[in-house]
């Protein structure tokens, strides 16, 4: 219900041309889970914060052209994933080349507000016993696990995040491939966990 409310608020503001307000609602509403996603993906707080700032700027820059062909949440995750890829390719130098937008102070302030409120929770949250296992996976495999297990996204939503610009037939085929990939990943992690004794009494 909360997600539906965020989607409705952002869409109404977007249609009314109130782009700053729409971006602020989106970053405030989806920012905490996006930052958590980036913390899990980047495994470094400063890197995650830098990518989150880039994500917020990308959202603001791309908002006017968003056509609602997917949910706003799905698009936000796509932006976050793309920002993380750019960060890795440029070793953190991407933000130095970004030209600040005029009148983006609202979005910048909201992004800072989200970081300040969310980071303490992420730092003290109980650590996943299998987090170290995820570090052995590729970025795409980590993304797949996070979106499916932690964010409980549908297969179509996951395809939209990881492989945008596909038609329906391509999405169905890609979703089938990702489901098989997901099952292989689960088996791989289970085998490693069993070998290293991480399952313990929880096994079965």
PDB file of N, CA, C and O in Angstrom, residues 82-134:
ATOM      1  N   UNK A  82      22.562   1.115 -12.862  1.00  0.00           N
ATOM      2  CA  UNK A  82      23.403   1.749 -13.882  1.00  0.00           C
ATOM      3  C   UNK A  82      24.441   2.669 -13.258  1.00  0.00           C
ATOM      4  O   UNK A  82      25.593   2.732 -13.706  1.00  0.00           O
ATOM      5  N   UNK A  83      24.028   3.398 -12.216  1.00  0.00           N
ATOM      6  CA  UNK A  83      24.968   4.302 -11.536  1.00  0.00           C
ATOM      7  C   UNK A  83      26.100   3.508 -10.887  1.00  0.00           C
ATOM      8  O   UNK A  83      27.263   3.934 -10.905  1.00  0.00           O
ATOM      9  N   UNK A  84      25.786   2.334 -10.326  1.00  0.00           N
ATOM     10  CA  UNK A  84      26.834   1.517  -9.711  1.00  0.00           C
ATOM     11  C   UNK A  84      27.808   1.000 -10.755  1.00  0.00           C
ATOM     12  O   UNK A  84      29.018   0.937 -10.512  1.00  0.00           O
ATOM     13  N   UNK A  85      27.290   0.636 -11.930  1.00  0.00           N
ATOM     14  CA  UNK A  85      28.169   0.169 -13.009  1.00  0.00           C
ATOM     15  C   UNK A  85      29.097   1.284 -13.475  1.00  0.00           C
ATOM     16  O   UNK A  85      30.292   1.062 -13.696  1.00  0.00           O
ATOM     17  N   UNK A  86      28.555   2.494 -13.640  1.00  0.00           N
ATOM     18  CA  UNK A  86      29.388   3.617 -14.062  1.00  0.00           C
ATOM     19  C   UNK A  86      30.456   3.913 -13.019  1.00  0.00           C
ATOM     20  O   UNK A  86      31.600   4.222 -13.362  1.00  0.00           O
ATOM     21  N   UNK A  87      30.085   3.850 -11.759  1.00  0.00           N
ATOM     22  CA  UNK A  87      31.034   4.114 -10.681  1.00  0.00           C
ATOM     23  C   UNK A  87      32.192   3.128 -10.742  1.00  0.00           C
ATOM     24  O   UNK A  87      33.357   3.513 -10.608  1.00  0.00           O
ATOM     25  N   UNK A  88      31.888   1.863 -10.941  1.00  0.00           N
ATOM     26  CA  UNK A  88      32.941   0.844 -11.001  1.00  0.00           C
ATOM     27  C   UNK A  88      33.842   1.051 -12.215  1.00  0.00           C
ATOM     28  O   UNK A  88      35.058   0.871 -12.139  1.00  0.00           O
ATOM     29  N   UNK A  89      33.232   1.398 -13.346  1.00  0.00           N
ATOM     30  CA  UNK A  89      34.037   1.578 -14.564  1.00  0.00           C
ATOM     31  C   UNK A  89      35.000   2.743 -14.435  1.00  0.00           C
ATOM     32  O   UNK A  89      36.096   2.707 -14.986  1.00  0.00           O
ATOM     33  N   UNK A  90      34.590   3.772 -13.722  1.00  0.00           N
ATOM     34  CA  UNK A  90      35.410   4.986 -13.645  1.00  0.00           C
ATOM     35  C   UNK A  90      36.132   5.110 -12.301  1.00  0.00           C
ATOM     36  O   UNK A  90      36.748   6.138 -12.033  1.00  0.00           O
ATOM     37  N   UNK A  91      36.020   4.079 -11.459  1.00  0.00           N
ATOM     38  CA  UNK A  91      36.682   4.086 -10.147  1.00  0.00           C
ATOM     39  C   UNK A  91      36.290   5.311  -9.332  1.00  0.00           C
ATOM     40  O   UNK A  91      37.113   5.932  -8.664  1.00  0.00           O
ATOM     41  N   UNK A  92      35.011   5.682  -9.406  1.00  0.00           N
ATOM     42  CA  UNK A  92      34.524   6.784  -8.584  1.00  0.00           C
ATOM     43  C   UNK A  92      34.693   8.151  -9.177  1.00  0.00           C
ATOM     44  O   UNK A  92      34.371   9.137  -8.532  1.00  0.00           O
ATOM     45  N   UNK A  93      35.191   8.240 -10.421  1.00  0.00           N
ATOM     46  CA  UNK A  93      35.437   9.565 -10.997  1.00  0.00           C
ATOM     47  C   UNK A  93      34.233  10.122 -11.746  1.00  0.00           C
ATOM     48  O   UNK A  93      34.277  11.248 -12.211  1.00  0.00           O
ATOM     49  N   UNK A  94      33.170   9.334 -11.866  1.00  0.00           N
ATOM     50  CA  UNK A  94      32.024   9.767 -12.671  1.00  0.00           C
ATOM     51  C   UNK A  94      31.423  11.066 -12.141  1.00  0.00           C
ATOM     52  O   UNK A  94      31.072  11.961 -12.908  1.00  0.00           O
ATOM     53  N   UNK A  95      31.314  11.201 -10.825  1.00  0.00           N
ATOM     54  CA  UNK A  95      30.667  12.373 -10.266  1.00  0.00           C
ATOM     55  C   UNK A  95      31.463  13.643 -10.532  1.00  0.00           C
ATOM     56  O   UNK A  95      30.911  14.726 -10.598  1.00  0.00           O
ATOM     57  N   UNK A  96      32.762  13.534 -10.706  1.00  0.00           N
ATOM     58  CA  UNK A  96      33.565  14.710 -10.961  1.00  0.00           C
ATOM     59  C   UNK A  96      33.250  15.318 -12.324  1.00  0.00           C
ATOM     60  O   UNK A  96      33.465  16.498 -12.537  1.00  0.00           O
ATOM     61  N   UNK A  97      32.716  14.501 -13.230  1.00  0.00           N
ATOM     62  CA  UNK A  97      32.407  15.013 -14.564  1.00  0.00           C
ATOM     63  C   UNK A  97      30.962  15.455 -14.684  1.00  0.00           C
ATOM     64  O   UNK A  97      30.564  16.014 -15.698  1.00  0.00           O
ATOM     65  N   UNK A  98      30.156  15.198 -13.648  1.00  0.00           N
ATOM     66  CA  UNK A  98      28.752  15.551 -13.705  1.00  0.00           C
ATOM     67  C   UNK A  98      28.583  17.042 -13.496  1.00  0.00           C
ATOM     68  O   UNK A  98      29.083  17.610 -12.525  1.00  0.00           O
ATOM     69  N   UNK A  99      27.890  17.707 -14.401  1.00  0.00           N
ATOM     70  CA  UNK A  99      27.650  19.139 -14.285  1.00  0.00           C
ATOM     71  C   UNK A  99      26.421  19.366 -13.422  1.00  0.00           C
ATOM     72  O   UNK A  99      25.348  18.854 -13.733  1.00  0.00           O
ATOM     73  N   UNK A 100      26.551  20.098 -12.306  1.00  0.00           N
ATOM     74  CA  UNK A 100      25.396  20.302 -11.426  1.00  0.00           C
ATOM     75  C   UNK A 100      24.248  20.974 -12.166  1.00  0.00           C
ATOM     76  O   UNK A 100      24.438  21.874 -12.977  1.00  0.00           O
ATOM     77  N   UNK A 101      23.040  20.526 -11.882  1.00  0.00           N
ATOM     78  CA  UNK A 101      21.860  21.131 -12.471  1.00  0.00           C
ATOM     79  C   UNK A 101      21.446  22.363 -11.681  1.00  0.00           C
ATOM     80  O   UNK A 101      21.652  22.434 -10.472  1.00  0.00           O
ATOM     81  N   UNK A 102      20.826  23.295 -12.360  1.00  0.00           N
ATOM     82  CA  UNK A 102      20.262  24.429 -11.657  1.00  0.00           C
ATOM     83  C   UNK A 102      18.982  23.975 -10.945  1.00  0.00           C
ATOM     84  O   UNK A 102      18.269  23.099 -11.407  1.00  0.00           O
ATOM     85  N   UNK A 103      18.687  24.588  -9.819  1.00  0.00           N
ATOM     86  CA  UNK A 103      17.449  24.340  -9.078  1.00  0.00           C
ATOM     87  C   UNK A 103      17.295  22.887  -8.628  1.00  0.00           C
ATOM     88  O   UNK A 103      16.185  22.388  -8.518  1.00  0.00           O
ATOM     89  N   UNK A 104      18.403  22.197  -8.379  1.00  0.00           N
ATOM     90  CA  UNK A 104      18.290  20.806  -7.917  1.00  0.00           C
ATOM     91  C   UNK A 104      18.537  20.687  -6.420  1.00  0.00           C
ATOM     92  O   UNK A 104      18.738  19.599  -5.903  1.00  0.00           O
ATOM     93  N   UNK A 105      18.517  21.826  -5.718  1.00  0.00           N
ATOM     94  CA  UNK A 105      18.836  21.815  -4.288  1.00  0.00           C
ATOM     95  C   UNK A 105      17.844  20.966  -3.500  1.00  0.00           C
ATOM     96  O   UNK A 105      18.222  20.283  -2.545  1.00  0.00           O
ATOM     97  N   UNK A 106      16.572  20.987  -3.886  1.00  0.00           N
ATOM     98  CA  UNK A 106      15.566  20.210  -3.167  1.00  0.00           C
ATOM     99  C   UNK A 106      15.915  18.734  -3.197  1.00  0.00           C
ATOM    100  O   UNK A 106      15.912  18.045  -2.174  1.00  0.00           O
ATOM    101  N   UNK A 107      16.226  18.217  -4.387  1.00  0.00           N
ATOM    102  CA  UNK A 107      16.551  16.803  -4.538  1.00  0.00           C
ATOM    103  C   UNK A 107      17.827  16.478  -3.763  1.00  0.00           C
ATOM    104  O   UNK A 107      17.924  15.436  -3.098  1.00  0.00           O
ATOM    105  N   UNK A 108      18.817  17.367  -3.850  1.00  0.00           N
ATOM    106  CA  UNK A 108      20.077  17.162  -3.130  1.00  0.00           C
ATOM    107  C   UNK A 108      19.828  17.090  -1.629  1.00  0.00           C
ATOM    108  O   UNK A 108      20.375  16.221  -0.927  1.00  0.00           O
ATOM    109  N   UNK A 109      18.997  17.992  -1.107  1.00  0.00           N
ATOM    110  CA  UNK A 109      18.720  18.020   0.327  1.00  0.00           C
ATOM    111  C   UNK A 109      17.969  16.771   0.773  1.00  0.00           C
ATOM    112  O   UNK A 109      18.234  16.223   1.853  1.00  0.00           O
ATOM    113  N   UNK A 110      17.030  16.315  -0.046  1.00  0.00           N
ATOM    114  CA  UNK A 110      16.276  15.111   0.305  1.00  0.00           C
ATOM    115  C   UNK A 110      17.184  13.899   0.306  1.00  0.00           C
ATOM    116  O   UNK A 110      17.096  13.031   1.183  1.00  0.00           O
ATOM    117  N   UNK A 111      18.086  13.806  -0.683  1.00  0.00           N
ATOM    118  CA  UNK A 111      19.030  12.689  -0.733  1.00  0.00           C
ATOM    119  C   UNK A 111      19.904  12.675   0.522  1.00  0.00           C
ATOM    120  O   UNK A 111      20.166  11.611   1.097  1.00  0.00           O
ATOM    121  N   UNK A 112      20.349  13.855   0.947  1.00  0.00           N
ATOM    122  CA  UNK A 112      21.149  13.943   2.175  1.00  0.00           C
ATOM    123  C   UNK A 112      20.318  13.525   3.387  1.00  0.00           C
ATOM    124  O   UNK A 112      20.813  12.819   4.291  1.00  0.00           O
ATOM    125  N   UNK A 113      19.065  13.927   3.416  1.00  0.00           N
ATOM    126  CA  UNK A 113      18.163  13.550   4.513  1.00  0.00           C
ATOM    127  C   UNK A 113      18.006  12.034   4.590  1.00  0.00           C
ATOM    128  O   UNK A 113      18.049  11.451   5.680  1.00  0.00           O
ATOM    129  N   UNK A 114      17.830  11.394   3.432  1.00  0.00           N
ATOM    130  CA  UNK A 114      17.659   9.939   3.393  1.00  0.00           C
ATOM    131  C   UNK A 114      18.925   9.240   3.874  1.00  0.00           C
ATOM    132  O   UNK A 114      18.867   8.295   4.666  1.00  0.00           O
ATOM    133  N   UNK A 115      20.079   9.702   3.404  1.00  0.00           N
ATOM    134  CA  UNK A 115      21.339   9.093   3.841  1.00  0.00           C
ATOM    135  C   UNK A 115      21.509   9.205   5.358  1.00  0.00           C
ATOM    136  O   UNK A 115      21.868   8.241   6.039  1.00  0.00           O
ATOM    137  N   UNK A 116      21.257  10.387   5.895  1.00  0.00           N
ATOM    138  CA  UNK A 116      21.450  10.616   7.325  1.00  0.00           C
ATOM    139  C   UNK A 116      20.527   9.747   8.169  1.00  0.00           C
ATOM    140  O   UNK A 116      20.917   9.255   9.233  1.00  0.00           O
ATOM    141  N   UNK A 117      19.287   9.549   7.695  1.00  0.00           N
ATOM    142  CA  UNK A 117      18.320   8.776   8.466  1.00  0.00           C
ATOM    143  C   UNK A 117      18.514   7.273   8.304  1.00  0.00           C
ATOM    144  O   UNK A 117      18.206   6.506   9.219  1.00  0.00           O
ATOM    145  N   UNK A 118      19.025   6.845   7.161  1.00  0.00           N
ATOM    146  CA  UNK A 118      19.080   5.424   6.844  1.00  0.00           C
ATOM    147  C   UNK A 118      20.390   4.759   7.231  1.00  0.00           C
ATOM    148  O   UNK A 118      20.412   3.604   7.656  1.00  0.00           O
ATOM    149  N   UNK A 119      21.499   5.456   7.092  1.00  0.00           N
ATOM    150  CA  UNK A 119      22.806   4.847   7.338  1.00  0.00           C
ATOM    151  C   UNK A 119      22.952   4.260   8.745  1.00  0.00           C
ATOM    152  O   UNK A 119      23.486   3.156   8.894  1.00  0.00           O
ATOM    153  N   UNK A 120      22.506   4.964   9.807  1.00  0.00           N
ATOM    154  CA  UNK A 120      22.655   4.359  11.136  1.00  0.00           C
ATOM    155  C   UNK A 120      21.969   2.991  11.246  1.00  0.00           C
ATOM    156  O   UNK A 120      22.494   2.075  11.877  1.00  0.00           O
ATOM    157  N   UNK A 121      20.804   2.868  10.624  1.00  0.00           N
ATOM    158  CA  UNK A 121      20.110   1.582  10.652  1.00  0.00           C
ATOM    159  C   UNK A 121      20.892   0.522   9.892  1.00  0.00           C
ATOM    160  O   UNK A 121      21.044  -0.609  10.349  1.00  0.00           O
ATOM    161  N   UNK A 122      21.401   0.895   8.722  1.00  0.00           N
ATOM    162  CA  UNK A 122      22.140  -0.066   7.922  1.00  0.00           C
ATOM    163  C   UNK A 122      23.426  -0.508   8.625  1.00  0.00           C
ATOM    164  O   UNK A 122      23.856  -1.645   8.481  1.00  0.00           O
ATOM    165  N   UNK A 123      24.033   0.385   9.392  1.00  0.00           N
ATOM    166  CA  UNK A 123      25.267   0.044  10.100  1.00  0.00           C
ATOM    167  C   UNK A 123      25.009  -0.928  11.247  1.00  0.00           C
ATOM    168  O   UNK A 123      25.841  -1.774  11.559  1.00  0.00           O
ATOM    169  N   UNK A 124      23.871  -0.800  11.907  1.00  0.00           N
ATOM    170  CA  UNK A 124      23.598  -1.615  13.087  1.00  0.00           C
ATOM    171  C   UNK A 124      22.713  -2.811  12.796  1.00  0.00           C
ATOM    172  O   UNK A 124      22.457  -3.619  13.675  1.00  0.00           O
ATOM    173  N   UNK A 125      22.225  -2.934  11.574  1.00  0.00           N
ATOM    174  CA  UNK A 125      21.368  -4.052  11.205  1.00  0.00           C
ATOM    175  C   UNK A 125      22.126  -5.364  11.380  1.00  0.00           C
ATOM    176  O   UNK A 125      23.326  -5.453  11.117  1.00  0.00           O
ATOM    177  N   UNK A 126      21.421  -6.417  11.826  1.00  0.00           N
ATOM    178  CA  UNK A 126      22.037  -7.728  11.987  1.00  0.00           C
ATOM    179  C   UNK A 126      22.585  -8.190  10.650  1.00  0.00           C
ATOM    180  O   UNK A 126      21.890  -8.183   9.636  1.00  0.00           O
ATOM    181  N   UNK A 127      23.857  -8.608  10.642  1.00  0.00           N
ATOM    182  CA  UNK A 127      24.510  -8.982   9.398  1.00  0.00           C
ATOM    183  C   UNK A 127      24.019 -10.345   8.913  1.00  0.00           C
ATOM    184  O   UNK A 127      23.812 -11.258   9.705  1.00  0.00           O
ATOM    185  N   UNK A 128      23.835 -10.447   7.625  1.00  0.00           N
ATOM    186  CA  UNK A 128      23.467 -11.707   6.997  1.00  0.00           C
ATOM    187  C   UNK A 128      24.626 -12.684   7.141  1.00  0.00           C
ATOM    188  O   UNK A 128      25.762 -12.384   6.770  1.00  0.00           O
ATOM    189  N   UNK A 129      24.363 -13.876   7.668  1.00  0.00           N
ATOM    190  CA  UNK A 129      25.427 -14.857   7.861  1.00  0.00           C
ATOM    191  C   UNK A 129      26.057 -15.262   6.531  1.00  0.00           C
ATOM    192  O   UNK A 129      27.176 -15.762   6.479  1.00  0.00           O
ATOM    193  N   UNK A 130      25.324 -15.046   5.458  1.00  0.00           N
ATOM    194  CA  UNK A 130      25.823 -15.471   4.160  1.00  0.00           C
ATOM    195  C   UNK A 130      26.300 -14.297   3.300  1.00  0.00           C
ATOM    196  O   UNK A 130      26.495 -14.437   2.101  1.00  0.00           O
ATOM    197  N   UNK A 131      26.460 -13.137   3.917  1.00  0.00           N
ATOM    198  CA  UNK A 131      26.890 -11.961   3.157  1.00  0.00           C
ATOM    199  C   UNK A 131      28.236 -12.190   2.493  1.00  0.00           C
ATOM    200  O   UNK A 131      28.465 -11.759   1.361  1.00  0.00           O
ATOM    201  N   UNK A 132      29.139 -12.878   3.203  1.00  0.00           N
ATOM    202  CA  UNK A 132      30.464 -13.121   2.632  1.00  0.00           C
ATOM    203  C   UNK A 132      30.388 -14.004   1.401  1.00  0.00           C
ATOM    204  O   UNK A 132      31.219 -13.903   0.490  1.00  0.00           O
ATOM    205  N   UNK A 133      29.377 -14.874   1.352  1.00  0.00           N
ATOM    206  CA  UNK A 133      29.220 -15.728   0.179  1.00  0.00           C
ATOM    207  C   UNK A 133      28.810 -14.909  -1.039  1.00  0.00           C
ATOM    208  O   UNK A 133      29.222 -15.196  -2.158  1.00  0.00           O
ATOM    209  N   UNK A 134      27.994 -13.895  -0.812  1.00  0.00           N
ATOM    210  CA  UNK A 134      27.564 -13.056  -1.926  1.00  0.00           C
ATOM    211  C   UNK A 134      28.748 -12.336  -2.565  1.00  0.00           C
ATOM    212  O   UNK A 134      28.732 -12.029  -3.749  1.00  0.00           O
TER     213      UNK A 134
END
